Each structure stands twice: as C-alpha cells, then as structure tokens.
Amino acid sequence: MFDSWLDKYEYLIELGKSLEGYPESDKTDDKLIKGCQSRVWLNNKVHDGKILFNADSDAIITKGIISLLVRIYSGRTPEEILSSDFSVVEKIGLRENLSPTRANGLVSMIAKIRETASENIREER
C-alpha cells in the first residue's frame, strides 16, 4: 500500500490523529503501559464478550502505533486476541523500522493487550 517508510510514518501519524478521544481523567498511572519511552495509556471495557480498547499517547508516532493496535484488536474476544500471533507487526515491517526504544515500546504495548485479554478470561471463569 505504501512505497516508502516515510509514507508509513505519515500514515501512522494520521492514525494517531484519528484515535478516539481519551478522557484526561483516565490518564492515570494504572493505565500507563510500562516499558514505553513515551507515555501511553490503554483502557478497556468488555461488551458482549469482546474487549474494546481506547488509548492515547503524548508522542505522535507512538500514538499512531497504539492506534494501529487498537484498530486491529479492539472488538475481539479475549480468546481471539490470545490466539493471535501479532504477525501483522512483522508483516508490515514495523518493528525493524522503529528506533530500539520505540520497538521496545511496541513489545510492551502488545504485552499489555495480551495481558488484558488474559485477565478478562480469568474474570469470565
């Protein structure tokens, strides 16, 4: 879809700008994703057995990355999230084109989404 990484970065920035509003009241330490250089907040609710994510970041590229993950995994069941291999990150070449600190942040974002899915499975039981 894109010819260069510059085009992909521009798309990530646009994704970040289109992210649903995140309430200031939810920008709390318990919603911060640990391991990200920038501040990234992730919140969720469950509706009809599906996890709906909402997120924000104080850095534009990071906001685009979390927006991409929210678009992919929001609205899925915990089981669907946990069975995903998150290969989309590799397929689009995202990880290898990020700085090491942003790549570590991406790993932390994915881990938090998986952790949220695991917690929701435990709560169902």
JSON list of N, CA, C and O in Angstrom, two decimals, residues 90-125:
[
{"chain": "A", "resi": 90, "resn": "GLU", "atom": "N", "xyz": [5.19, -7.86, 12.13]},
{"chain": "A", "resi": 90, "resn": "GLU", "atom": "CA", "xyz": [6.31, -8.31, 11.30]},
{"chain": "A", "resi": 90, "resn": "GLU", "atom": "C", "xyz": [6.00, -8.14, 9.82]},
{"chain": "A", "resi": 90, "resn": "GLU", "atom": "O", "xyz": [6.86, -7.73, 9.04]},
{"chain": "A", "resi": 91, "resn": "LYS", "atom": "N", "xyz": [4.76, -8.44, 9.43]},
{"chain": "A", "resi": 91, "resn": "LYS", "atom": "CA", "xyz": [4.39, -8.39, 8.02]},
{"chain": "A", "resi": 91, "resn": "LYS", "atom": "C", "xyz": [4.52, -6.99, 7.44]},
{"chain": "A", "resi": 91, "resn": "LYS", "atom": "O", "xyz": [4.89, -6.83, 6.28]},
{"chain": "A", "resi": 92, "resn": "ILE", "atom": "N", "xyz": [4.21, -5.99, 8.22]},
{"chain": "A", "resi": 92, "resn": "ILE", "atom": "CA", "xyz": [4.32, -4.62, 7.70]},
{"chain": "A", "resi": 92, "resn": "ILE", "atom": "C", "xyz": [5.70, -4.02, 7.94]},
{"chain": "A", "resi": 92, "resn": "ILE", "atom": "O", "xyz": [5.97, -2.90, 7.53]},
{"chain": "A", "resi": 93, "resn": "GLY", "atom": "N", "xyz": [6.57, -4.77, 8.61]},
{"chain": "A", "resi": 93, "resn": "GLY", "atom": "CA", "xyz": [7.94, -4.30, 8.84]},
{"chain": "A", "resi": 93, "resn": "GLY", "atom": "C", "xyz": [8.04, -3.22, 9.87]},
{"chain": "A", "resi": 93, "resn": "GLY", "atom": "O", "xyz": [9.01, -2.46, 9.89]},
{"chain": "A", "resi": 94, "resn": "LEU", "atom": "N", "xyz": [7.06, -3.14, 10.74]},
{"chain": "A", "resi": 94, "resn": "LEU", "atom": "CA", "xyz": [7.03, -2.06, 11.72]},
{"chain": "A", "resi": 94, "resn": "LEU", "atom": "C", "xyz": [8.20, -2.12, 12.68]},
{"chain": "A", "resi": 94, "resn": "LEU", "atom": "O", "xyz": [8.91, -1.13, 12.87]},
{"chain": "A", "resi": 95, "resn": "ARG", "atom": "N", "xyz": [8.42, -3.25, 13.28]},
{"chain": "A", "resi": 95, "resn": "ARG", "atom": "CA", "xyz": [9.45, -3.35, 14.32]},
{"chain": "A", "resi": 95, "resn": "ARG", "atom": "C", "xyz": [10.84, -2.99, 13.81]},
{"chain": "A", "resi": 95, "resn": "ARG", "atom": "O", "xyz": [11.58, -2.26, 14.45]},
{"chain": "A", "resi": 96, "resn": "GLU", "atom": "N", "xyz": [11.20, -3.50, 12.64]},
{"chain": "A", "resi": 96, "resn": "GLU", "atom": "CA", "xyz": [12.57, -3.25, 12.16]},
{"chain": "A", "resi": 96, "resn": "GLU", "atom": "C", "xyz": [12.81, -1.82, 11.70]},
{"chain": "A", "resi": 96, "resn": "GLU", "atom": "O", "xyz": [13.94, -1.41, 11.51]},
{"chain": "A", "resi": 97, "resn": "ASN", "atom": "N", "xyz": [11.74, -1.04, 11.54]},
{"chain": "A", "resi": 97, "resn": "ASN", "atom": "CA", "xyz": [11.90, 0.35, 11.11]},
{"chain": "A", "resi": 97, "resn": "ASN", "atom": "C", "xyz": [11.68, 1.35, 12.24]},
{"chain": "A", "resi": 97, "resn": "ASN", "atom": "O", "xyz": [11.60, 2.55, 11.99]},
{"chain": "A", "resi": 98, "resn": "LEU", "atom": "N", "xyz": [11.60, 0.85, 13.44]},
{"chain": "A", "resi": 98, "resn": "LEU", "atom": "CA", "xyz": [11.47, 1.72, 14.61]},
{"chain": "A", "resi": 98, "resn": "LEU", "atom": "C", "xyz": [12.81, 1.82, 15.32]},
{"chain": "A", "resi": 98, "resn": "LEU", "atom": "O", "xyz": [13.63, 0.91, 15.24]},
{"chain": "A", "resi": 99, "resn": "SER", "atom": "N", "xyz": [13.00, 2.90, 16.04]},
{"chain": "A", "resi": 99, "resn": "SER", "atom": "CA", "xyz": [14.19, 3.01, 16.88]},
{"chain": "A", "resi": 99, "resn": "SER", "atom": "C", "xyz": [14.10, 1.92, 17.94]},
{"chain": "A", "resi": 99, "resn": "SER", "atom": "O", "xyz": [13.00, 1.42, 18.24]},
{"chain": "A", "resi": 100, "resn": "PRO", "atom": "N", "xyz": [15.22, 1.53, 18.54]},
{"chain": "A", "resi": 100, "resn": "PRO", "atom": "CA", "xyz": [15.18, 0.49, 19.57]},
{"chain": "A", "resi": 100, "resn": "PRO", "atom": "C", "xyz": [14.22, 0.81, 20.73]},
{"chain": "A", "resi": 100, "resn": "PRO", "atom": "O", "xyz": [13.52, -0.08, 21.20]},
{"chain": "A", "resi": 101, "resn": "THR", "atom": "N", "xyz": [14.17, 2.07, 21.14]},
{"chain": "A", "resi": 101, "resn": "THR", "atom": "CA", "xyz": [13.26, 2.40, 22.25]},
{"chain": "A", "resi": 101, "resn": "THR", "atom": "C", "xyz": [11.80, 2.30, 21.83]},
{"chain": "A", "resi": 101, "resn": "THR", "atom": "O", "xyz": [10.97, 1.84, 22.60]},
{"chain": "A", "resi": 102, "resn": "ARG", "atom": "N", "xyz": [11.48, 2.70, 20.60]},
{"chain": "A", "resi": 102, "resn": "ARG", "atom": "CA", "xyz": [10.10, 2.56, 20.13]},
{"chain": "A", "resi": 102, "resn": "ARG", "atom": "C", "xyz": [9.75, 1.09, 19.90]},
{"chain": "A", "resi": 102, "resn": "ARG", "atom": "O", "xyz": [8.63, 0.67, 20.15]},
{"chain": "A", "resi": 103, "resn": "ALA", "atom": "N", "xyz": [10.71, 0.31, 19.42]},
{"chain": "A", "resi": 103, "resn": "ALA", "atom": "CA", "xyz": [10.47, -1.13, 19.24]},
{"chain": "A", "resi": 103, "resn": "ALA", "atom": "C", "xyz": [10.19, -1.79, 20.58]},
{"chain": "A", "resi": 103, "resn": "ALA", "atom": "O", "xyz": [9.29, -2.63, 20.69]},
{"chain": "A", "resi": 104, "resn": "ASN", "atom": "N", "xyz": [10.92, -1.41, 21.62]},
{"chain": "A", "resi": 104, "resn": "ASN", "atom": "CA", "xyz": [10.66, -1.94, 22.97]},
{"chain": "A", "resi": 104, "resn": "ASN", "atom": "C", "xyz": [9.28, -1.51, 23.44]},
{"chain": "A", "resi": 104, "resn": "ASN", "atom": "O", "xyz": [8.56, -2.29, 24.08]},
{"chain": "A", "resi": 105, "resn": "GLY", "atom": "N", "xyz": [8.90, -0.28, 23.14]},
{"chain": "A", "resi": 105, "resn": "GLY", "atom": "CA", "xyz": [7.57, 0.19, 23.49]},
{"chain": "A", "resi": 105, "resn": "GLY", "atom": "C", "xyz": [6.48, -0.60, 22.80]},
{"chain": "A", "resi": 105, "resn": "GLY", "atom": "O", "xyz": [5.46, -0.94, 23.39]},
{"chain": "A", "resi": 106, "resn": "LEU", "atom": "N", "xyz": [6.71, -0.93, 21.53]},
{"chain": "A", "resi": 106, "resn": "LEU", "atom": "CA", "xyz": [5.75, -1.74, 20.77]},
{"chain": "A", "resi": 106, "resn": "LEU", "atom": "C", "xyz": [5.57, -3.10, 21.43]},
{"chain": "A", "resi": 106, "resn": "LEU", "atom": "O", "xyz": [4.45, -3.59, 21.60]},
{"chain": "A", "resi": 107, "resn": "VAL", "atom": "N", "xyz": [6.67, -3.71, 21.84]},
{"chain": "A", "resi": 107, "resn": "VAL", "atom": "CA", "xyz": [6.60, -5.00, 22.53]},
{"chain": "A", "resi": 107, "resn": "VAL", "atom": "C", "xyz": [5.79, -4.85, 23.82]},
{"chain": "A", "resi": 107, "resn": "VAL", "atom": "O", "xyz": [4.96, -5.71, 24.15]},
{"chain": "A", "resi": 108, "resn": "SER", "atom": "N", "xyz": [5.99, -3.76, 24.54]},
{"chain": "A", "resi": 108, "resn": "SER", "atom": "CA", "xyz": [5.24, -3.51, 25.78]},
{"chain": "A", "resi": 108, "resn": "SER", "atom": "C", "xyz": [3.75, -3.31, 25.51]},
{"chain": "A", "resi": 108, "resn": "SER", "atom": "O", "xyz": [2.90, -3.79, 26.27]},
{"chain": "A", "resi": 109, "resn": "MET", "atom": "N", "xyz": [3.42, -2.63, 24.42]},
{"chain": "A", "resi": 109, "resn": "MET", "atom": "CA", "xyz": [2.01, -2.42, 24.06]},
{"chain": "A", "resi": 109, "resn": "MET", "atom": "C", "xyz": [1.34, -3.76, 23.76]},
{"chain": "A", "resi": 109, "resn": "MET", "atom": "O", "xyz": [0.22, -4.03, 24.22]},
{"chain": "A", "resi": 110, "resn": "ILE", "atom": "N", "xyz": [2.01, -4.59, 22.97]},
{"chain": "A", "resi": 110, "resn": "ILE", "atom": "CA", "xyz": [1.46, -5.91, 22.64]},
{"chain": "A", "resi": 110, "resn": "ILE", "atom": "C", "xyz": [1.30, -6.74, 23.91]},
{"chain": "A", "resi": 110, "resn": "ILE", "atom": "O", "xyz": [0.27, -7.40, 24.09]},
{"chain": "A", "resi": 111, "resn": "ALA", "atom": "N", "xyz": [2.29, -6.70, 24.78]},
{"chain": "A", "resi": 111, "resn": "ALA", "atom": "CA", "xyz": [2.21, -7.47, 26.03]},
{"chain": "A", "resi": 111, "resn": "ALA", "atom": "C", "xyz": [1.03, -7.01, 26.87]},
{"chain": "A", "resi": 111, "resn": "ALA", "atom": "O", "xyz": [0.33, -7.83, 27.47]},
{"chain": "A", "resi": 112, "resn": "LYS", "atom": "N", "xyz": [0.77, -5.71, 26.91]},
{"chain": "A", "resi": 112, "resn": "LYS", "atom": "CA", "xyz": [-0.35, -5.19, 27.71]},
{"chain": "A", "resi": 112, "resn": "LYS", "atom": "C", "xyz": [-1.69, -5.62, 27.11]},
{"chain": "A", "resi": 112, "resn": "LYS", "atom": "O", "xyz": [-2.62, -5.97, 27.84]},
{"chain": "A", "resi": 113, "resn": "ILE", "atom": "N", "xyz": [-1.80, -5.63, 25.81]},
{"chain": "A", "resi": 113, "resn": "ILE", "atom": "CA", "xyz": [-3.04, -6.08, 25.16]},
{"chain": "A", "resi": 113, "resn": "ILE", "atom": "C", "xyz": [-3.27, -7.56, 25.47]},
{"chain": "A", "resi": 113, "resn": "ILE", "atom": "O", "xyz": [-4.38, -7.97, 25.82]},
{"chain": "A", "resi": 114, "resn": "ARG", "atom": "N", "xyz": [-2.22, -8.35, 25.38]},
{"chain": "A", "resi": 114, "resn": "ARG", "atom": "CA", "xyz": [-2.33, -9.79, 25.70]},
{"chain": "A", "resi": 114, "resn": "ARG", "atom": "C", "xyz": [-2.67, -9.99, 27.18]},
{"chain": "A", "resi": 114, "resn": "ARG", "atom": "O", "xyz": [-3.49, -10.84, 27.52]},
{"chain": "A", "resi": 115, "resn": "GLU", "atom": "N", "xyz": [-2.04, -9.22, 28.05]},
{"chain": "A", "resi": 115, "resn": "GLU", "atom": "CA", "xyz": [-2.32, -9.30, 29.48]},
{"chain": "A", "resi": 115, "resn": "GLU", "atom": "C", "xyz": [-3.78, -8.96, 29.77]},
{"chain": "A", "resi": 115, "resn": "GLU", "atom": "O", "xyz": [-4.45, -9.63, 30.56]},
{"chain": "A", "resi": 116, "resn": "THR", "atom": "N", "xyz": [-4.29, -7.94, 29.11]},
{"chain": "A", "resi": 116, "resn": "THR", "atom": "CA", "xyz": [-5.69, -7.55, 29.28]},
{"chain": "A", "resi": 116, "resn": "THR", "atom": "C", "xyz": [-6.61, -8.68, 28.86]},
{"chain": "A", "resi": 116, "resn": "THR", "atom": "O", "xyz": [-7.60, -8.99, 29.54]},
{"chain": "A", "resi": 117, "resn": "ALA", "atom": "N", "xyz": [-6.30, -9.33, 27.74]},
{"chain": "A", "resi": 117, "resn": "ALA", "atom": "CA", "xyz": [-7.11, -10.46, 27.28]},
{"chain": "A", "resi": 117, "resn": "ALA", "atom": "C", "xyz": [-7.06, -11.60, 28.29]},
{"chain": "A", "resi": 117, "resn": "ALA", "atom": "O", "xyz": [-8.11, -12.19, 28.62]},
{"chain": "A", "resi": 118, "resn": "SER", "atom": "N", "xyz": [-5.89, -11.89, 28.83]},
{"chain": "A", "resi": 118, "resn": "SER", "atom": "CA", "xyz": [-5.76, -12.96, 29.83]},
{"chain": "A", "resi": 118, "resn": "SER", "atom": "C", "xyz": [-6.57, -12.66, 31.08]},
{"chain": "A", "resi": 118, "resn": "SER", "atom": "O", "xyz": [-7.24, -13.53, 31.63]},
{"chain": "A", "resi": 119, "resn": "GLU", "atom": "N", "xyz": [-6.50, -11.42, 31.53]},
{"chain": "A", "resi": 119, "resn": "GLU", "atom": "CA", "xyz": [-7.26, -11.02, 32.72]},
{"chain": "A", "resi": 119, "resn": "GLU", "atom": "C", "xyz": [-8.75, -11.17, 32.49]},
{"chain": "A", "resi": 119, "resn": "GLU", "atom": "O", "xyz": [-9.49, -11.58, 33.39]},
{"chain": "A", "resi": 120, "resn": "ASN", "atom": "N", "xyz": [-9.21, -10.85, 31.29]},
{"chain": "A", "resi": 120, "resn": "ASN", "atom": "CA", "xyz": [-10.64, -10.96, 31.00]},
{"chain": "A", "resi": 120, "resn": "ASN", "atom": "C", "xyz": [-11.09, -12.41, 30.93]},
{"chain": "A", "resi": 120, "resn": "ASN", "atom": "O", "xyz": [-12.22, -12.72, 31.27]},
{"chain": "A", "resi": 121, "resn": "ILE", "atom": "N", "xyz": [-10.22, -13.30, 30.50]},
{"chain": "A", "resi": 121, "resn": "ILE", "atom": "CA", "xyz": [-10.57, -14.73, 30.50]},
{"chain": "A", "resi": 121, "resn": "ILE", "atom": "C", "xyz": [-10.71, -15.21, 31.94]},
{"chain": "A", "resi": 121, "resn": "ILE", "atom": "O", "xyz": [-11.64, -15.93, 32.29]},
{"chain": "A", "resi": 122, "resn": "ARG", "atom": "N", "xyz": [-9.77, -14.80, 32.80]},
{"chain": "A", "resi": 122, "resn": "ARG", "atom": "CA", "xyz": [-9.84, -15.20, 34.21]},
{"chain": "A", "resi": 122, "resn": "ARG", "atom": "C", "xyz": [-11.10, -14.67, 34.88]},
{"chain": "A", "resi": 122, "resn": "ARG", "atom": "O", "xyz": [-11.73, -15.35, 35.69]},
{"chain": "A", "resi": 123, "resn": "GLU", "atom": "N", "xyz": [-11.50, -13.46, 34.53]},
{"chain": "A", "resi": 123, "resn": "GLU", "atom": "CA", "xyz": [-12.70, -12.86, 35.12]},
{"chain": "A", "resi": 123, "resn": "GLU", "atom": "C", "xyz": [-13.97, -13.58, 34.67]},
{"chain": "A", "resi": 123, "resn": "GLU", "atom": "O", "xyz": [-14.95, -13.63, 35.39]},
{"chain": "A", "resi": 124, "resn": "GLU", "atom": "N", "xyz": [-13.96, -14.13, 33.45]},
{"chain": "A", "resi": 124, "resn": "GLU", "atom": "CA", "xyz": [-15.12, -14.86, 32.94]},
{"chain": "A", "resi": 124, "resn": "GLU", "atom": "C", "xyz": [-15.34, -16.16, 33.70]},
{"chain": "A", "resi": 124, "resn": "GLU", "atom": "O", "xyz": [-16.45, -16.66, 33.78]},
{"chain": "A", "resi": 125, "resn": "ARG", "atom": "N", "xyz": [-14.26, -16.72, 34.24]},
{"chain": "A", "resi": 125, "resn": "ARG", "atom": "CA", "xyz": [-14.36, -18.02, 34.91]},
{"chain": "A", "resi": 125, "resn": "ARG", "atom": "C", "xyz": [-14.81, -17.88, 36.30]},
{"chain": "A", "resi": 125, "resn": "ARG", "atom": "O", "xyz": [-15.04, -17.36, 37.12]}
]
